[in-house]
């Protein structure tokens, strides 16, 4: 059954438009003068000069973390590359001489493919890759510029004192 | 003598049209954006800069001008090239021509062409603007353009009547159609203290005139010929400087409406209780011209405020308002004015 909608009949005051129009003009002119004189209600953030603070869990550009001896934490286990739904991580593994471990000879992230989902960070057992740099990947002019190498990712990286290999060691 | 007269007239045209009207029109395109932004709690365009000079974004009209000049000037296939070229020019020229009879200050020196029937000249030339709309929509060989042109033609014809009739009341009160005589008449005082401005003796006439002339200007809440969200309207196919000309025309029309309303209803260059005959000269004359410009700017502001407050009418509502409400009201206004004048 059709639902009956109550439509109150507009009285002459409303149908004459004028009081309602004046009410509307009062609202807009109040907003105009308040913002013209004081900028009190203006919500605009003037971007390049002023930036909106991102929430702490913002996922930005990746960074590779380092150990105490400044070497890369990554052990080239390929878990991140496997977890990556966009297939944007390319790792070449090599042997480390000092420890019984591997290390990435090259570590590339293709930002044309990356969707910043954070699955690589979730998958990493060594706390080696993080998305907490708080930076955007800036746009570039060539495809090559959009593929970041191990050195670029390490440049933003910092020290991590998490136990290597997680709690299972 | 003759060429001297021409030279002075040309100088007046340059000062009034180029320096004042076109500049104010261009600045209003920026004011509109800044003002709508402030009303909506935003900042609006404030970034155009030359070197380090930003001037709150006042340079945006210049940037817009460069953009309009350098864009591709597109003419659609099947368009009537002559009319397509003429339409924006007709729209702008007919609007600018109306400023010829506006008295910017006391005496004949401050009017480009002091005509005895100045107001009739404005109504006659002003309605030429409809050709710009109708021809522009029709010549562009586009159905949406034609639809906009049809809407525009019907709307302008409907509201022209009300606009003209509302001025009749003022003519009756002051007994003249010459704008400079109207302004002089408004220098008198009612009961010894109240300036006899048009808005005081014809308040209903002013409100109806404002509504009708805003409808003439085709801006929200009467922007059906344009109707950005449904049909782009009569200038759908216009680009680059041709479009900018149509766009500028709208803003020049705002200035024109403000100038007419200030002259007819707000005492023109009259400063209340100060030199009503306009014979003082010197500094007082400058102040009077400044006050007239101030009135124009204030009325432009009011029109922009209305434009950013009210939503668009539906087409049947527009026609109902024009023919069933405004027209009878303005006729009643004339009858009441006539009766009062006959009795007093």
Short mmCIF file of C-alpha atoms in Angstrom, two decimals:
data_model
loop_
_atom_site.label_atom_id
_atom_site.label_comp_id
_atom_site.label_asym_id
_atom_site.label_seq_id
_atom_site.Cartn_x
_atom_site.Cartn_y
_atom_site.Cartn_z
CA UNK A 1 0.00 0.00 0.00
CA UNK A 2 1.25 3.39 -0.87
CA UNK A 3 2.44 5.43 2.06
CA UNK A 4 0.66 8.74 2.54
CA UNK A 5 3.08 11.58 3.01
CA UNK A 6 1.84 14.45 5.09
CA UNK A 7 2.18 17.63 3.05
CA UNK A 8 1.31 20.64 5.18
CA UNK A 9 -0.29 23.39 3.14
CA UNK A 10 2.01 26.40 2.93
CA UNK A 11 0.31 29.47 4.35
CA UNK A 12 0.32 32.86 2.69
CA UNK A 13 3.37 34.06 4.63
CA UNK A 14 5.48 31.22 3.24
CA UNK A 15 3.98 31.41 -0.23
CA UNK A 16 4.69 35.12 -0.44
CA UNK A 17 8.42 34.14 -0.38
CA UNK A 18 9.48 37.41 1.17
CA UNK A 19 9.97 36.56 4.89
CA UNK A 20 11.71 33.31 4.01
CA UNK A 21 13.93 35.03 1.45
CA UNK A 22 14.89 37.64 4.04
CA UNK A 23 15.67 34.88 6.51
CA UNK A 24 17.95 33.25 3.94
CA UNK A 25 19.64 36.54 3.15
CA UNK A 26 20.27 37.05 6.86
CA UNK A 27 22.04 33.70 7.10
CA UNK A 28 24.23 34.25 4.04
CA UNK A 29 25.11 37.84 4.93
CA UNK A 30 25.99 36.77 8.47
CA UNK A 31 28.36 34.12 7.12
CA UNK A 32 29.80 36.65 4.67
CA UNK A 33 30.50 39.37 7.21
CA UNK A 34 31.82 37.03 9.91
CA UNK A 35 34.25 35.42 7.46
CA UNK A 36 35.06 38.72 5.74
CA UNK A 37 36.03 40.42 8.98
CA UNK A 38 37.43 37.59 11.10
CA UNK A 39 37.80 34.42 8.99
CA UNK A 40 36.39 32.65 12.01
CA UNK A 41 34.45 29.88 10.29
CA UNK A 42 36.70 29.41 7.26
CA UNK A 43 37.72 25.77 7.05
CA UNK A 44 40.09 26.14 4.08
CA UNK A 45 43.64 24.85 4.58
CA UNK A 46 46.00 26.69 2.21
CA UNK A 47 47.83 23.59 1.13
CA UNK A 48 51.45 24.18 0.26
CA UNK A 49 51.96 26.58 3.16
CA UNK A 50 49.72 24.80 5.61
CA UNK A 51 49.33 21.06 5.81
CA UNK A 52 46.69 18.93 7.37
CA UNK A 53 48.24 16.69 10.04
CA UNK A 54 47.84 13.08 8.97
CA UNK A 55 46.57 10.54 11.45
CA UNK A 56 49.34 8.37 12.98
CA UNK A 57 48.23 5.29 11.05
CA UNK A 58 48.53 7.02 7.66
CA UNK A 59 50.20 4.70 5.16
CA UNK A 60 52.65 6.65 3.04
CA UNK A 61 55.82 5.84 1.17
CA UNK A 62 57.72 2.73 2.28
CA UNK A 63 60.99 2.76 4.15
CA UNK A 64 63.45 -0.03 4.90
CA UNK A 65 64.59 -0.27 8.52
CA UNK A 66 68.16 -0.83 9.72
CA UNK A 67 69.83 -2.93 12.41
CA UNK A 68 72.14 -1.61 15.13
CA UNK A 69 75.14 -2.08 12.81
CA UNK A 70 73.43 0.02 10.08
CA UNK A 71 72.88 -2.94 7.76
CA UNK A 72 69.48 -3.60 6.27
CA UNK A 73 67.08 -5.62 8.41
CA UNK A 74 65.50 -7.32 5.43
CA UNK A 75 66.45 -11.00 5.10
CA UNK A 76 65.01 -11.37 1.57
CA UNK A 77 62.41 -13.91 2.67
CA UNK A 78 59.99 -12.74 -0.09
CA UNK A 79 57.02 -12.75 2.29
CA UNK A 80 56.19 -9.15 1.40
CA UNK A 81 56.51 -9.78 -2.33
CA UNK A 82 54.24 -12.81 -1.94
CA UNK A 83 51.68 -10.94 0.13
CA UNK A 84 51.62 -7.96 -2.19
CA UNK A 85 48.29 -7.94 -4.06
CA UNK A 86 49.57 -5.45 -6.62
CA UNK A 87 52.78 -7.41 -7.27
CA UNK A 88 54.88 -4.29 -7.00
CA UNK A 89 57.86 -5.58 -4.93
CA UNK A 90 60.86 -7.10 -6.71
CA UNK A 91 63.66 -8.58 -4.55
CA UNK A 92 66.96 -10.17 -5.59
CA UNK A 93 68.45 -12.18 -2.72
CA UNK A 94 72.13 -12.65 -1.87
CA UNK A 95 74.13 -14.46 0.88
CA UNK A 96 75.35 -12.54 3.87
CA UNK A 97 78.88 -13.48 4.82
CA UNK A 98 78.80 -12.65 8.53
CA UNK A 99 75.57 -14.38 9.55
CA UNK A 100 73.72 -17.39 8.34
CA UNK A 101 71.18 -15.16 6.61
CA UNK A 102 70.25 -13.68 3.29
CA UNK A 103 70.00 -10.02 2.35
CA UNK A 104 68.40 -8.16 -0.58
CA UNK A 105 70.93 -7.38 -3.30
CA UNK A 106 68.24 -5.19 -4.84
CA UNK A 107 64.86 -4.19 -3.45
CA UNK A 108 62.54 -2.38 -5.84
CA UNK A 109 59.06 -1.01 -5.24
CA UNK A 110 57.10 0.03 -8.30
CA UNK A 111 54.91 2.93 -7.18
CA UNK A 112 52.91 2.84 -10.39
CA UNK A 113 51.53 -0.49 -9.15
CA UNK A 114 51.60 0.03 -5.36
CA UNK A 115 48.18 0.55 -3.75
CA UNK A 116 49.50 1.41 -0.27
CA UNK A 117 47.49 -1.41 1.33
CA UNK A 118 50.14 -2.23 3.93
CA UNK A 119 50.08 -5.99 3.39
CA UNK A 120 53.88 -6.04 3.00
CA UNK A 121 54.24 -4.41 6.39
CA UNK A 122 51.86 -6.99 7.90
CA UNK A 123 53.71 -9.88 6.31
CA UNK A 124 57.23 -8.84 7.28
CA UNK A 125 58.63 -11.01 10.12
CA UNK A 126 61.63 -8.75 10.67
CA UNK A 127 60.06 -5.28 10.99
CA UNK A 128 62.12 -4.41 7.93
CA UNK A 129 59.53 -2.67 5.76
CA UNK A 130 57.22 0.02 7.06
CA UNK A 131 54.79 2.52 5.52
CA UNK A 132 55.03 5.05 8.34
CA UNK A 133 57.27 7.65 6.67
CA UNK A 134 54.31 10.01 6.55
CA UNK A 135 55.29 11.17 3.03
CA UNK A 136 53.46 10.83 -0.22
CA UNK A 137 55.30 9.31 -3.12
CA UNK A 138 55.63 12.42 -5.25
CA UNK A 139 54.66 12.20 -8.90
CA UNK A 140 57.39 12.08 -11.54
CA UNK A 141 57.81 12.54 -15.27
CA UNK A 142 59.13 9.08 -16.23
CA UNK A 143 58.26 5.51 -15.34
CA UNK A 144 61.81 4.97 -14.09
CA UNK A 145 61.37 7.69 -11.50
CA UNK A 146 58.41 5.82 -10.07
CA UNK A 147 60.45 2.69 -9.23
CA UNK A 148 62.35 3.23 -6.00
CA UNK A 149 65.53 1.25 -5.28
CA UNK A 150 66.87 -0.16 -2.03
CA UNK A 151 69.03 2.93 -1.46
CA UNK A 152 66.06 5.29 -1.77
CA UNK A 153 64.01 3.23 0.65
CA UNK A 154 66.91 2.96 3.13
CA UNK A 155 67.48 6.72 3.01
CA UNK A 156 64.22 7.25 4.84
CA UNK A 157 64.76 4.26 7.11
CA UNK A 158 65.71 4.37 10.74
CA UNK A 159 66.89 2.06 13.48
CA UNK A 160 64.60 -0.74 14.57
CA UNK A 161 65.42 -2.64 17.77
CA UNK A 162 62.75 -5.28 17.27
CA UNK A 163 64.12 -8.77 17.75
CA UNK A 164 65.19 -10.06 14.33
CA UNK A 165 62.83 -12.78 13.10
CA UNK A 166 60.14 -11.93 15.63
CA UNK A 167 59.31 -13.78 18.84
CA UNK A 168 59.81 -17.28 17.47
CA UNK A 169 63.58 -17.19 17.43
CA UNK B 1 33.33 73.07 -31.85
CA UNK B 2 31.89 69.94 -33.39
CA UNK B 3 34.98 67.80 -33.16
CA UNK B 4 35.68 69.21 -29.70
CA UNK B 5 32.27 67.94 -28.64
CA UNK B 6 33.05 64.53 -30.16
CA UNK B 7 36.40 64.40 -28.41
CA UNK B 8 34.88 65.16 -25.02
CA UNK B 9 32.13 62.58 -25.58
CA UNK B 10 34.75 60.01 -26.56
CA UNK B 11 36.74 60.79 -23.43
CA UNK B 12 33.64 60.35 -21.28
CA UNK B 13 32.92 57.01 -22.96
CA UNK B 14 36.48 55.86 -22.28
CA UNK B 15 36.39 56.87 -18.63
CA UNK B 16 32.94 55.55 -17.86
CA UNK B 17 32.94 52.34 -19.89
CA UNK B 18 36.55 51.19 -19.91
CA UNK B 19 37.85 52.56 -16.63
CA UNK B 20 34.76 52.17 -14.50
CA UNK B 21 32.22 49.72 -15.91
CA UNK B 22 34.45 47.11 -17.53
CA UNK B 23 36.93 47.20 -14.67
CA UNK B 24 34.17 46.83 -12.10
CA UNK B 25 32.63 44.04 -14.19
CA UNK B 26 35.94 42.20 -14.36
CA UNK B 27 36.57 42.65 -10.65
CA UNK B 28 33.04 41.42 -9.94
CA UNK B 29 33.88 38.07 -11.57
CA UNK B 30 36.49 37.69 -8.84
CA UNK B 31 34.26 39.18 -6.15
CA UNK B 32 31.58 36.66 -7.02
CA UNK B 33 33.96 33.77 -6.42
CA UNK B 34 35.45 35.21 -3.24
CA UNK B 35 32.04 36.15 -1.89
CA UNK B 36 30.43 32.80 -2.58
CA UNK B 37 33.44 31.22 -0.88
CA UNK B 38 33.08 33.35 2.23
CA UNK B 39 29.35 32.65 2.39
CA UNK B 40 30.12 28.94 2.23
CA UNK B 41 32.94 29.17 4.82
CA UNK B 42 35.71 28.82 2.24
CA UNK B 43 38.45 31.23 1.16
CA UNK B 44 38.06 31.30 -2.60
CA UNK B 45 40.61 32.23 -5.26
CA UNK B 46 43.48 34.17 -3.66
CA UNK B 47 46.53 32.79 -5.44
CA UNK B 48 47.03 34.59 -8.76
CA UNK B 49 50.27 36.49 -8.32
CA UNK B 50 52.79 38.52 -10.24
CA UNK B 51 56.17 38.27 -8.56
CA UNK B 52 55.33 38.40 -4.89
CA UNK B 53 52.24 40.57 -5.25
CA UNK B 54 49.14 38.58 -4.51
CA UNK B 55 46.63 41.33 -3.57
CA UNK B 56 44.05 38.93 -2.12
CA UNK B 57 43.66 37.36 -5.56
CA UNK B 58 42.69 40.58 -7.32
CA UNK B 59 44.90 39.51 -10.23
CA UNK B 60 42.59 36.62 -11.09
CA UNK B 61 40.57 38.65 -13.63
CA UNK B 62 43.84 39.36 -15.50
CA UNK B 63 44.75 35.67 -15.46
CA UNK B 64 41.24 34.80 -16.65
CA UNK B 65 41.61 37.30 -19.47
CA UNK B 66 44.88 35.75 -20.66
CA UNK B 67 43.28 32.33 -20.48
CA UNK B 68 40.24 33.44 -22.48
CA UNK B 69 42.43 35.03 -25.15
CA UNK B 70 44.73 32.05 -25.60
CA UNK B 71 42.11 29.30 -25.65
CA UNK B 72 40.95 27.68 -28.87
CA UNK B 73 38.18 29.66 -30.52
CA UNK B 74 35.84 26.88 -31.53
CA UNK B 75 33.01 27.25 -34.05
CA UNK B 76 30.76 24.17 -34.29
CA UNK B 77 30.00 22.58 -37.65
CA UNK B 78 26.79 23.91 -39.16
CA UNK B 79 26.88 27.09 -37.11
CA UNK B 80 25.87 30.35 -38.69
CA UNK B 81 29.29 31.97 -38.53
CA UNK B 82 28.12 35.56 -38.89
CA UNK B 83 25.52 35.38 -36.14
CA UNK B 84 27.81 33.26 -33.99
CA UNK B 85 30.33 36.08 -34.22
CA UNK B 86 27.75 38.82 -33.67
CA UNK B 87 25.80 37.38 -30.74
CA UNK B 88 28.26 38.05 -27.88
CA UNK B 89 29.04 41.47 -29.33
CA UNK B 90 25.35 42.41 -29.43
CA UNK B 91 24.86 41.24 -25.86
CA UNK B 92 27.80 43.24 -24.52
CA UNK B 93 27.30 46.33 -26.67
CA UNK B 94 23.62 46.74 -25.83
CA UNK B 95 24.40 46.50 -22.13
CA UNK B 96 27.27 48.97 -22.32
CA UNK B 97 25.22 51.44 -24.37
CA UNK B 98 22.78 51.83 -21.48
CA UNK B 99 25.46 53.53 -19.40
CA UNK B 100 25.34 56.47 -21.81
CA UNK B 101 22.45 58.11 -19.98
CA UNK B 102 23.43 57.38 -16.37
CA UNK B 103 24.28 60.64 -14.58
CA UNK B 104 27.41 59.95 -12.56
CA UNK B 105 27.47 63.36 -10.99
CA UNK B 106 25.68 66.72 -10.88
CA UNK B 107 25.43 68.66 -14.10
CA UNK B 108 25.65 67.61 -17.73
CA UNK B 109 29.39 67.00 -17.67
CA UNK B 110 29.06 63.72 -15.85
CA UNK B 111 26.64 62.09 -18.27
CA UNK B 112 27.82 60.75 -21.62
CA UNK B 113 24.55 61.65 -23.37
CA UNK B 114 22.08 63.64 -21.26
CA UNK B 115 18.80 62.60 -22.90
CA UNK B 116 15.40 63.87 -21.79
CA UNK B 117 13.91 60.39 -22.06
CA UNK B 118 16.91 58.57 -20.64
CA UNK B 119 14.95 55.84 -18.94
CA UNK B 120 13.14 54.94 -22.17
CA UNK B 121 16.53 54.73 -23.89
CA UNK B 122 17.71 52.22 -21.28
CA UNK B 123 14.58 50.09 -21.61
CA UNK B 124 14.76 50.17 -25.41
CA UNK B 125 18.48 49.49 -25.82
CA UNK B 126 18.64 47.15 -22.84
CA UNK B 127 16.10 44.81 -24.38
CA UNK B 128 18.40 44.45 -27.38
CA UNK B 129 20.39 42.09 -25.17
CA UNK B 130 17.79 39.42 -25.88
CA UNK B 131 19.13 39.25 -29.45
CA UNK B 132 22.50 38.22 -28.10
CA UNK B 133 20.90 35.36 -26.19
CA UNK B 134 18.47 34.24 -28.88
CA UNK B 135 20.88 34.53 -31.80
CA UNK B 136 23.74 32.98 -29.82
CA UNK B 137 21.67 29.92 -28.96
CA UNK B 138 20.19 29.60 -32.43
CA UNK B 139 23.36 30.23 -34.44
CA UNK B 140 25.37 27.59 -32.59
CA UNK B 141 23.39 24.72 -34.19
CA UNK B 142 23.00 22.94 -30.87
CA UNK B 143 19.71 21.74 -29.37
CA UNK B 144 20.70 22.65 -25.85
CA UNK B 145 21.77 26.07 -27.02
CA UNK B 146 18.45 26.54 -28.76
CA UNK B 147 16.57 25.38 -25.67
CA UNK B 148 18.48 27.90 -23.56
CA UNK B 149 17.79 30.62 -26.10
CA UNK B 150 14.07 29.83 -26.07
CA UNK B 151 13.95 29.93 -22.30
CA UNK B 152 15.91 33.15 -22.30
CA UNK B 153 13.65 34.81 -24.85
CA UNK B 154 10.46 33.85 -23.00
CA UNK B 155 11.87 34.89 -19.65
CA UNK B 156 13.20 38.22 -20.80
CA UNK B 157 9.98 39.12 -22.59
CA UNK B 158 7.96 38.26 -19.49
CA UNK B 159 10.01 40.27 -17.05
CA UNK B 160 10.64 43.23 -19.35
CA UNK B 161 6.99 44.19 -18.84
CA UNK B 162 7.20 44.21 -15.05
CA UNK B 163 10.50 46.07 -15.10
CA UNK B 164 9.12 48.81 -17.30
CA UNK B 165 5.87 49.13 -15.35
CA UNK B 166 7.70 49.51 -12.04
CA UNK B 167 9.52 52.53 -13.34
CA UNK B 168 6.22 54.17 -14.35
CA UNK B 169 5.41 54.76 -10.67
CA UNK B 170 8.66 56.67 -10.23
CA UNK B 171 8.04 58.69 -13.41
CA UNK B 172 4.60 59.60 -12.07
CA UNK B 173 5.93 60.74 -8.69
CA UNK B 174 8.74 62.88 -10.08
CA UNK B 175 6.99 63.86 -13.31
CA UNK B 176 9.99 63.22 -15.56
CA UNK B 177 11.75 60.52 -17.54
CA UNK B 178 15.10 62.23 -17.63
CA UNK B 179 17.50 60.55 -15.25
CA UNK B 180 19.25 63.76 -14.24
CA UNK B 181 15.86 65.36 -13.48
CA UNK B 182 14.92 62.26 -11.47
CA UNK B 183 18.06 62.62 -9.38
CA UNK B 184 17.41 66.33 -8.81
CA UNK B 185 13.83 65.49 -7.77
CA UNK B 186 15.15 63.03 -5.22
CA UNK B 187 17.16 65.79 -3.58
CA UNK B 188 13.96 67.24 -2.09
CA UNK B 189 12.94 66.46 1.46
CA UNK B 190 9.70 64.86 2.66
CA UNK B 191 8.24 66.53 5.74
CA UNK B 192 11.39 68.57 6.02
CA UNK B 193 13.77 65.76 7.00
CA UNK B 194 13.34 62.56 4.96
CA UNK B 195 15.18 62.50 1.60
CA UNK B 196 12.58 61.92 -1.10
CA UNK B 197 14.41 58.97 -2.57
CA UNK B 198 12.64 56.61 -4.96
CA UNK B 199 12.85 53.78 -2.47
CA UNK B 200 11.00 55.92 0.10
CA UNK B 201 8.12 56.91 -2.16
CA UNK B 202 8.04 53.66 -4.17
CA UNK B 203 9.19 50.83 -1.85
CA UNK B 204 7.09 48.18 -3.59
CA UNK B 205 8.30 49.47 -6.92
CA UNK B 206 11.92 49.02 -5.83
CA UNK B 207 11.46 45.41 -4.66
CA UNK B 208 9.59 44.46 -7.83
CA UNK B 209 12.15 46.27 -9.98
CA UNK B 210 14.99 44.43 -8.29
CA UNK B 211 13.31 41.05 -8.79
CA UNK B 212 12.42 41.77 -12.41
CA UNK B 213 15.82 43.14 -13.31
CA UNK B 214 17.60 40.20 -11.70
CA UNK B 215 15.41 37.97 -13.87
CA UNK B 216 16.43 40.10 -16.85
CA UNK B 217 20.03 39.43 -15.96
CA UNK B 218 19.46 35.65 -16.16
CA UNK B 219 21.34 34.93 -12.93
CA UNK B 220 20.31 32.63 -10.11
CA UNK B 221 17.56 32.31 -8.90
CA UNK B 222 16.42 33.05 -12.48
CA UNK B 223 19.27 31.36 -14.36
CA UNK B 224 17.07 28.99 -16.37
CA UNK B 225 18.42 30.08 -19.78
CA UNK B 226 21.82 29.00 -18.51
CA UNK B 227 20.76 26.19 -16.19
CA UNK B 228 24.29 24.90 -15.59
CA UNK B 229 23.13 21.60 -14.15
CA UNK B 230 20.63 20.64 -16.85
CA UNK B 231 21.26 22.43 -20.16
CA UNK B 232 24.36 24.54 -20.47
CA UNK B 233 22.18 27.07 -22.18
CA UNK B 234 22.53 29.51 -25.00
CA UNK B 235 26.33 29.69 -24.77
CA UNK B 236 26.87 25.93 -24.72
CA UNK B 237 28.96 26.04 -27.89
CA UNK B 238 30.84 29.23 -27.14
CA UNK B 239 34.45 29.09 -26.07
CA UNK B 240 37.42 31.35 -25.41
CA UNK B 241 36.81 35.09 -25.75
CA UNK B 242 33.30 34.67 -27.14
CA UNK B 243 32.23 32.89 -23.99
CA UNK B 244 34.13 35.37 -21.85
CA UNK B 245 32.18 38.17 -23.55
CA UNK B 246 28.87 36.56 -22.60
CA UNK B 247 30.23 36.00 -19.11
CA UNK B 248 31.41 39.59 -18.79
CA UNK B 249 28.04 40.81 -20.06
CA UNK B 250 26.34 39.22 -17.07
CA UNK B 251 28.60 41.09 -14.70
CA UNK B 252 28.31 44.36 -16.59
CA UNK B 253 24.54 43.90 -16.34
CA UNK B 254 24.90 43.60 -12.56
CA UNK B 255 26.64 46.98 -12.62
CA UNK B 256 23.95 48.36 -14.92
CA UNK B 257 21.11 47.19 -12.68
CA UNK B 258 22.90 48.62 -9.68
CA UNK B 259 23.44 51.91 -11.52
CA UNK B 260 19.78 52.17 -12.59
CA UNK B 261 18.52 51.23 -9.13
CA UNK B 262 20.90 53.70 -7.50
CA UNK B 263 19.82 56.47 -9.88
CA UNK B 264 16.09 55.85 -9.79
CA UNK B 265 15.55 54.56 -6.26
CA UNK B 266 18.52 55.68 -4.17
CA UNK B 267 18.94 59.29 -5.16
CA UNK B 268 21.73 58.94 -7.73
CA UNK B 269 24.65 61.14 -6.71
CA UNK B 270 22.63 62.81 -3.93
CA UNK B 271 24.19 62.80 -0.49
CA UNK B 272 21.26 63.35 1.90
CA UNK B 273 20.88 66.93 3.16
CA UNK B 274 23.99 68.06 1.25
CA UNK B 275 23.78 70.32 -1.81
CA UNK B 276 20.63 68.86 -3.40
CA UNK B 277 20.88 71.11 -6.48
CA UNK B 278 24.39 69.96 -7.29
CA UNK B 279 25.77 73.46 -7.74
CA UNK B 280 28.49 73.48 -5.09
CA UNK B 281 31.28 72.09 -7.27
CA UNK B 282 34.78 71.28 -6.10
CA UNK B 283 35.22 68.79 -3.33
CA UNK B 284 31.49 68.24 -2.78
CA UNK B 285 31.04 67.17 -6.41
CA UNK B 286 33.82 64.61 -6.02
CA UNK B 287 32.17 63.34 -2.84
CA UNK B 288 28.84 63.06 -4.66
CA UNK B 289 30.37 61.04 -7.49
CA UNK B 290 32.10 58.84 -4.91
CA UNK B 291 28.84 58.31 -3.06
CA UNK B 292 27.14 57.27 -6.29
CA UNK B 293 29.90 54.73 -6.95
CA UNK B 294 29.51 53.50 -3.37
CA UNK B 295 25.76 53.02 -3.93
CA UNK B 296 26.48 51.05 -7.11
CA UNK B 297 28.94 48.79 -5.31
CA UNK B 298 26.55 48.24 -2.40
CA UNK B 299 23.75 47.26 -4.79
CA UNK B 300 26.12 44.92 -6.66
CA UNK B 301 26.86 43.32 -3.31
CA UNK B 302 23.15 42.90 -2.62
CA UNK B 303 22.59 41.21 -5.99
CA UNK B 304 25.47 38.81 -5.38
CA UNK B 305 24.12 38.00 -1.93
CA UNK B 306 20.73 37.17 -3.43
CA UNK B 307 22.38 35.08 -6.15
CA UNK B 308 24.24 32.98 -3.55
CA UNK B 309 21.22 32.61 -1.26
CA UNK B 310 18.35 31.44 -3.42
CA UNK B 311 18.06 28.23 -5.45
CA UNK B 312 16.84 28.22 -9.04
CA UNK B 313 13.13 28.45 -9.87
CA UNK B 314 11.35 25.80 -11.87
CA UNK B 315 10.23 27.11 -15.24
CA UNK B 316 6.49 27.10 -14.42
CA UNK B 317 7.23 28.83 -11.11
CA UNK B 318 9.19 31.46 -12.98
CA UNK B 319 6.33 32.15 -15.39
CA UNK B 320 3.77 32.11 -12.56
CA UNK B 321 5.83 34.60 -10.61
CA UNK B 322 6.29 36.86 -13.59
CA UNK B 323 2.77 36.95 -15.00
CA UNK B 324 0.52 36.12 -12.05
CA UNK B 325 2.32 37.85 -9.19
CA UNK B 326 4.74 40.55 -10.30
CA UNK B 327 2.67 41.95 -13.17
CA UNK B 328 -0.58 42.43 -11.15
CA UNK B 329 1.43 43.80 -8.23
CA UNK B 330 3.19 46.35 -10.39
CA UNK B 331 -0.10 47.38 -12.01
CA UNK B 332 -1.64 47.77 -8.55
CA UNK B 333 1.39 49.82 -7.55
CA UNK B 334 0.80 52.19 -10.45
CA UNK B 335 -2.92 52.53 -9.64
CA UNK B 336 -2.24 53.25 -5.94
CA UNK B 337 0.48 55.74 -6.86
CA UNK B 338 -1.86 57.49 -9.28
CA UNK B 339 -4.67 57.70 -6.69
CA UNK B 340 -2.33 59.06 -4.01
CA UNK B 341 -0.90 61.61 -6.43
CA UNK B 342 -4.41 62.69 -7.52
CA UNK B 343 -5.55 63.13 -3.91
CA UNK B 344 -2.53 65.07 -2.68
#
